[in-house]
PDB file of C-alpha atoms in Angstrom:
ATOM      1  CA  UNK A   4      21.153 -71.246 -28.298  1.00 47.00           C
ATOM      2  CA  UNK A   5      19.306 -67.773 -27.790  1.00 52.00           C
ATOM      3  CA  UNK A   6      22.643 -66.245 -26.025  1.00 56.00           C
ATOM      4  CA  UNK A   7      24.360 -66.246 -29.506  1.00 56.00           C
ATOM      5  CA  UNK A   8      21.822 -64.615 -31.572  1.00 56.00           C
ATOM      6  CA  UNK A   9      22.783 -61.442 -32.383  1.00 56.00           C
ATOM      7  CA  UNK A  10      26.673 -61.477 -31.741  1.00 63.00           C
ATOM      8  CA  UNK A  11      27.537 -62.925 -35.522  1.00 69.00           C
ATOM      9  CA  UNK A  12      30.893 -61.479 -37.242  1.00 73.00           C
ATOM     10  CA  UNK A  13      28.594 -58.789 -38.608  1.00 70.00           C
ATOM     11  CA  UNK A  14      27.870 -57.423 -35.311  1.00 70.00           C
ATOM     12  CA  UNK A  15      31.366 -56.889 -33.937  1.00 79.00           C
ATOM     13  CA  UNK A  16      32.313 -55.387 -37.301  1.00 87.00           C
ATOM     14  CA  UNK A  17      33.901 -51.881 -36.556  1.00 91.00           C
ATOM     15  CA  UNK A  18      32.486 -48.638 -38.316  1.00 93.00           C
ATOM     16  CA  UNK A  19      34.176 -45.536 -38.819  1.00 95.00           C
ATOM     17  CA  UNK A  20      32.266 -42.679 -37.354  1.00 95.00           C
ATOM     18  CA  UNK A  21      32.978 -38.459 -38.303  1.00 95.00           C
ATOM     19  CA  UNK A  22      32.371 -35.837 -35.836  1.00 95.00           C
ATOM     20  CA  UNK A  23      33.486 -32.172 -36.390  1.00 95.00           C
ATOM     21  CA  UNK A  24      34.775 -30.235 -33.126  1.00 94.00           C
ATOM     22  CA  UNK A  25      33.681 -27.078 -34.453  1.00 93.00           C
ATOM     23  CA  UNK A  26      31.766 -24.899 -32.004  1.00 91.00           C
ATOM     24  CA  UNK A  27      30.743 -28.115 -29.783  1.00 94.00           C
ATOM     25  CA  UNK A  28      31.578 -28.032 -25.937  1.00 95.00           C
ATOM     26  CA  UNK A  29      34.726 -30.218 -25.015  1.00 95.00           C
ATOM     27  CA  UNK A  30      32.784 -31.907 -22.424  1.00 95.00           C
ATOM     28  CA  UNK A  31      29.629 -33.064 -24.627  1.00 94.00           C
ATOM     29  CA  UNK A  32      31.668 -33.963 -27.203  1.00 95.00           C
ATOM     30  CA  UNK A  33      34.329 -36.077 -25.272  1.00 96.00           C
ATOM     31  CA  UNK A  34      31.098 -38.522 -23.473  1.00 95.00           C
ATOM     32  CA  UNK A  35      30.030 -38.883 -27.122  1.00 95.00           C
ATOM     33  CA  UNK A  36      33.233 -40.249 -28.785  1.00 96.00           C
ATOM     34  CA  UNK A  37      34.000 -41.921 -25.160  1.00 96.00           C
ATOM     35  CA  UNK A  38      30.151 -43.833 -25.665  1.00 95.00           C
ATOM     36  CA  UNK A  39      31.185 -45.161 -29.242  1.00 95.00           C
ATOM     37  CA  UNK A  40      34.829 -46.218 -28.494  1.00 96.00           C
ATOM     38  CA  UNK A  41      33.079 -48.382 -25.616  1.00 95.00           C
ATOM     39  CA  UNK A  42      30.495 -49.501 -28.252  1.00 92.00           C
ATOM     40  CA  UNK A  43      27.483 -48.554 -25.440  1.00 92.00           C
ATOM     41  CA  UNK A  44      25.541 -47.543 -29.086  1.00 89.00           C
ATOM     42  CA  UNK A  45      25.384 -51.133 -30.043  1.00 88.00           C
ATOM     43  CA  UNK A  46      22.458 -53.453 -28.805  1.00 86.00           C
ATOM     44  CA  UNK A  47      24.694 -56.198 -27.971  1.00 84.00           C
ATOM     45  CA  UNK A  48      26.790 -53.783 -25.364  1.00 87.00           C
ATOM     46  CA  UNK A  49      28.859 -55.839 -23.166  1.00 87.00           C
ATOM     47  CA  UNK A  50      31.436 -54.563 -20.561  1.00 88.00           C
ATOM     48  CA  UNK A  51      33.653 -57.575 -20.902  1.00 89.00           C
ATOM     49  CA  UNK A  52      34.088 -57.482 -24.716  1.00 88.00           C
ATOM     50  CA  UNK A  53      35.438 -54.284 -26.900  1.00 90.00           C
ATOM     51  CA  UNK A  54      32.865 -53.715 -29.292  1.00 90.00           C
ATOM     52  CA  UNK A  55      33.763 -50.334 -29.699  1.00 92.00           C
ATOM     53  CA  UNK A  56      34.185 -48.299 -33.306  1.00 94.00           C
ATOM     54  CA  UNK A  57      36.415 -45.933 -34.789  1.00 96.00           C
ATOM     55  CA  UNK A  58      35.927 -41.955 -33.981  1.00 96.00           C
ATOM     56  CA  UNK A  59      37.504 -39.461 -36.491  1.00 96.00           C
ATOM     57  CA  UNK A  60      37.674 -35.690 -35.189  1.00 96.00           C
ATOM     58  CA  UNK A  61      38.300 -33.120 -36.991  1.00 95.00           C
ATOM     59  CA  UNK A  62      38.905 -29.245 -36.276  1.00 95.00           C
ATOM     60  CA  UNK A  63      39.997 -30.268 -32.828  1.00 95.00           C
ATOM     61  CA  UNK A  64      41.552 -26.491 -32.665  1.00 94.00           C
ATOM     62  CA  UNK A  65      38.028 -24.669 -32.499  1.00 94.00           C
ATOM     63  CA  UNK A  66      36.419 -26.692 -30.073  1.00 94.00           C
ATOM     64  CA  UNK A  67      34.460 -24.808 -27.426  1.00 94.00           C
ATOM     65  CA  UNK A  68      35.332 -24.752 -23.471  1.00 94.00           C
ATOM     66  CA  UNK A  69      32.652 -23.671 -21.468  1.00 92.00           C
ATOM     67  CA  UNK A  70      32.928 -21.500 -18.360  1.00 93.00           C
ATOM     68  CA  UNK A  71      36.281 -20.282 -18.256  1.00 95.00           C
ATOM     69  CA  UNK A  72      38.203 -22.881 -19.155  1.00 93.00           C
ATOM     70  CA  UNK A  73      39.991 -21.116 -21.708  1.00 92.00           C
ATOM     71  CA  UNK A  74      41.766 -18.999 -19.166  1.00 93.00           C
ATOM     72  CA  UNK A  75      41.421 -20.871 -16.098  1.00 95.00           C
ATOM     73  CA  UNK A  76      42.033 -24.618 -16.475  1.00 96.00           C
ATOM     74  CA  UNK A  77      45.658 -26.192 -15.941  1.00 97.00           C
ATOM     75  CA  UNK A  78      46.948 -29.674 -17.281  1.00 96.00           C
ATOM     76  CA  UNK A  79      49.264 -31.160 -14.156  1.00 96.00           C
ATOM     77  CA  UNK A  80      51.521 -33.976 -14.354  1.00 95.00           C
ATOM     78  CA  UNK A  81      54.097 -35.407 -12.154  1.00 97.00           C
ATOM     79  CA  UNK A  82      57.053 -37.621 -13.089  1.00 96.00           C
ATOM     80  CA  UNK A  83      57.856 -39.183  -9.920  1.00 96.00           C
ATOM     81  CA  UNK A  84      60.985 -37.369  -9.078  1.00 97.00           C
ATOM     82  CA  UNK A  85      61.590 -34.236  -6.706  1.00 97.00           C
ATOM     83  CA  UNK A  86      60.710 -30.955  -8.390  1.00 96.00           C
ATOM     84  CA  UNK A  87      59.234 -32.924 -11.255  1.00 97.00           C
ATOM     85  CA  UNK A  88      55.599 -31.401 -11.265  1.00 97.00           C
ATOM     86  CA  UNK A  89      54.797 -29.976 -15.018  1.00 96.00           C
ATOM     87  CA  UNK A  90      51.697 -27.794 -15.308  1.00 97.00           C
ATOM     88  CA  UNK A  91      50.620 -27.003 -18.723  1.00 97.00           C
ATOM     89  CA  UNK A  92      47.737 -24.291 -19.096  1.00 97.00           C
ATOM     90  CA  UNK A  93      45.401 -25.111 -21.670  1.00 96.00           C
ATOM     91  CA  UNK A  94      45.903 -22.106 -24.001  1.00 94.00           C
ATOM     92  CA  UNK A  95      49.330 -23.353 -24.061  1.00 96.00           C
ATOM     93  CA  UNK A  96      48.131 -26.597 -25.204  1.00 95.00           C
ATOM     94  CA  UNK A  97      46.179 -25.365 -27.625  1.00 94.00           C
ATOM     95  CA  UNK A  98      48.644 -23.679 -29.418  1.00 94.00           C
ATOM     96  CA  UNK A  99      51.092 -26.460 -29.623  1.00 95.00           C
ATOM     97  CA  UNK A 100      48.820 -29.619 -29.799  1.00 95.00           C
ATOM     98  CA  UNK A 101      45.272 -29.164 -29.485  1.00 94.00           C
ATOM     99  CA  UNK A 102      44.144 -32.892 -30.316  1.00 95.00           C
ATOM    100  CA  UNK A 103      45.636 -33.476 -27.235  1.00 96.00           C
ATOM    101  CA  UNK A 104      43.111 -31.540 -25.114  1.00 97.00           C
ATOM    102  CA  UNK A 105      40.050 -33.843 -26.913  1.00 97.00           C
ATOM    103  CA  UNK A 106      42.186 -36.608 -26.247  1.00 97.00           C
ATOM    104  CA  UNK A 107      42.596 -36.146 -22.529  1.00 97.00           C
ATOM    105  CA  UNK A 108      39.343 -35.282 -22.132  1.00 97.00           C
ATOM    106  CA  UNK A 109      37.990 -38.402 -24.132  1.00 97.00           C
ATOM    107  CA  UNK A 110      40.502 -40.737 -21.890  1.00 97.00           C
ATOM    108  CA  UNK A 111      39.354 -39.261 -18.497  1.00 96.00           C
ATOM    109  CA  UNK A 112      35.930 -40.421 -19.898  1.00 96.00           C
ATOM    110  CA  UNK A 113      36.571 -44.037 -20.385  1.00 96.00           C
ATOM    111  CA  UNK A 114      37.064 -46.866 -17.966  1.00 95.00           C
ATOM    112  CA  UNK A 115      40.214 -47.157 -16.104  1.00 95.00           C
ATOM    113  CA  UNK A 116      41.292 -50.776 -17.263  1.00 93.00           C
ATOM    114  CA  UNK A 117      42.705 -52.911 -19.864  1.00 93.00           C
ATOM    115  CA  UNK A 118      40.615 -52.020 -23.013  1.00 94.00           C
ATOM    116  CA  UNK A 119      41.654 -48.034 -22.228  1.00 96.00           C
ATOM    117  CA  UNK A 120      44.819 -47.979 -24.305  1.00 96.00           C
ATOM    118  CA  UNK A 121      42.978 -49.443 -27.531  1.00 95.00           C
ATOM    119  CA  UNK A 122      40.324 -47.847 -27.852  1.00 96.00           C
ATOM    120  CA  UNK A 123      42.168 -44.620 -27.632  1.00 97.00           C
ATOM    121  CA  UNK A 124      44.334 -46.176 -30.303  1.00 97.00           C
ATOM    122  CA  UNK A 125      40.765 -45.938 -32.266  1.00 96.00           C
ATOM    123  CA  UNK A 126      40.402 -42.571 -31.773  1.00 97.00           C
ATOM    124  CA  UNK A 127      41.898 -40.042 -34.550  1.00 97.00           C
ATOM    125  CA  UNK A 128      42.345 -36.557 -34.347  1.00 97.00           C
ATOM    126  CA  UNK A 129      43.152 -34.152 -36.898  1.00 96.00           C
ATOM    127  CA  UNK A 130      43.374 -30.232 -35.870  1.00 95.00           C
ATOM    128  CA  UNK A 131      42.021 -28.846 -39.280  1.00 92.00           C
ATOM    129  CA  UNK A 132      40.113 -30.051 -41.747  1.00 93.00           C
ATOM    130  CA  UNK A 133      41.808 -32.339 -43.273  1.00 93.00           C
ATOM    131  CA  UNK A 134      41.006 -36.186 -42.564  1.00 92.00           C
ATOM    132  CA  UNK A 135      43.249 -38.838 -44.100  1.00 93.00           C
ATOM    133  CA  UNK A 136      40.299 -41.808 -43.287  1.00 93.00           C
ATOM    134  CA  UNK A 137      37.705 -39.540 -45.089  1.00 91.00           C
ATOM    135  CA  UNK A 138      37.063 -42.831 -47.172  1.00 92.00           C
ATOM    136  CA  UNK A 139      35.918 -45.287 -44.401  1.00 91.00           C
ATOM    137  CA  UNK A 140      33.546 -43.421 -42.740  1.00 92.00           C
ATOM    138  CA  UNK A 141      30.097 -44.782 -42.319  1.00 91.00           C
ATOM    139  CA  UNK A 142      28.633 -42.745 -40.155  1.00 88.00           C
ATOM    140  CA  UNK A 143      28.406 -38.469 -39.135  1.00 89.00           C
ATOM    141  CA  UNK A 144      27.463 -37.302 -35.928  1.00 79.00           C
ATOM    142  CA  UNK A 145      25.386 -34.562 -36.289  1.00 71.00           C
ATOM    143  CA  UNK A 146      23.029 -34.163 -33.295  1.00 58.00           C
ATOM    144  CA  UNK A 147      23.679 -34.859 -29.493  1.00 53.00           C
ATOM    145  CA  UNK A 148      23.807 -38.771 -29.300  1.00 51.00           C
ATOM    146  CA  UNK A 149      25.147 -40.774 -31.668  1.00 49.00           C
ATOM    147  CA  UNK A 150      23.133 -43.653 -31.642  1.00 46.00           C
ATOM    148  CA  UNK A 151      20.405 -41.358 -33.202  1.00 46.00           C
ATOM    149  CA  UNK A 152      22.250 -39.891 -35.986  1.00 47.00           C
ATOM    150  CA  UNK A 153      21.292 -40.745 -39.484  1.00 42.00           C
ATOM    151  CA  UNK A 154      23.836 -42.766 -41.107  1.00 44.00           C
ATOM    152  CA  UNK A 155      25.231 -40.921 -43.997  1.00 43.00           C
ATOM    153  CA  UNK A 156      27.750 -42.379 -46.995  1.00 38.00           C
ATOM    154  CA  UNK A 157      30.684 -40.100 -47.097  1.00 36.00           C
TER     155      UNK A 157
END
């Protein structure tokens, strides 16, 4: 009887949770959104189950790279055919889509199996300010993790 406690309807509910890109490091930033889409903020964490939340992002366009990143660091993909390698530098891919660049980083950052694709499908990112889900968030992260951010009506 004790295994149930705890894992009621309530539990699994999804939030929605804010976070503003603006002047935070890519890297920081991407474990943090990839640690609530997995739900590891929860009590009840469990590996086998997606317990995850929803992460809104917004001013995707001035997050900070460390290092030199900004100059240095080269998106490569390959389509499987002869000549078919695509390299894609990262000012590039700012210009054109920059929620793409928190959205790659956030997917390197989760588990490589079946719950990947939908919690990624959780994930929204806007490159300005404007946020269409502005209404259902719960939650604002504010400091480094998460879990210790004081939950704040929007």
């Amino acid at each position: 009887m004790a295994s149930s406690r705890g894992k009621t309807a309530l539990g699994f509910a999804r939030i929605w949770h804010a976070v503003s890109a603006k002047d935070r490091t890519l890297g920081q930033l991407a474990s943090r959104i990839a640690w609530v889409l997995q739900g590891k903020h929860k009590p009840f964490y469990d590996p086998a189950v997606d317990t995850g939340d929803y992460v809104t992002v917004t001013n995707a366009l001035d997050v900070h790279l460390s290092g030199k990143k900004s100059t240095d660091k080269v998106y490569v993909s390959h389509s499987g055919f002869m000549g078919g390698l695509k390299e894609v530098p990262i000012g590039r891919m700012r210009e054109r889509r920059p929620e793409e660049i928190i959205r790659k980083a956030v997917s390197s950052m989760l588990p490589k199996n079946t719950f990947r694709q939908r919690r990624l499908e959780r994930l929204k990112i806007f490159a300005g300010e404007e946020n269409p889900y502005a209404e259902n968030v719960v939650k604002v992260f504010r400091g480094e993790t998460p879990a210790r951010d004081v939950a704040e009506r929007v």
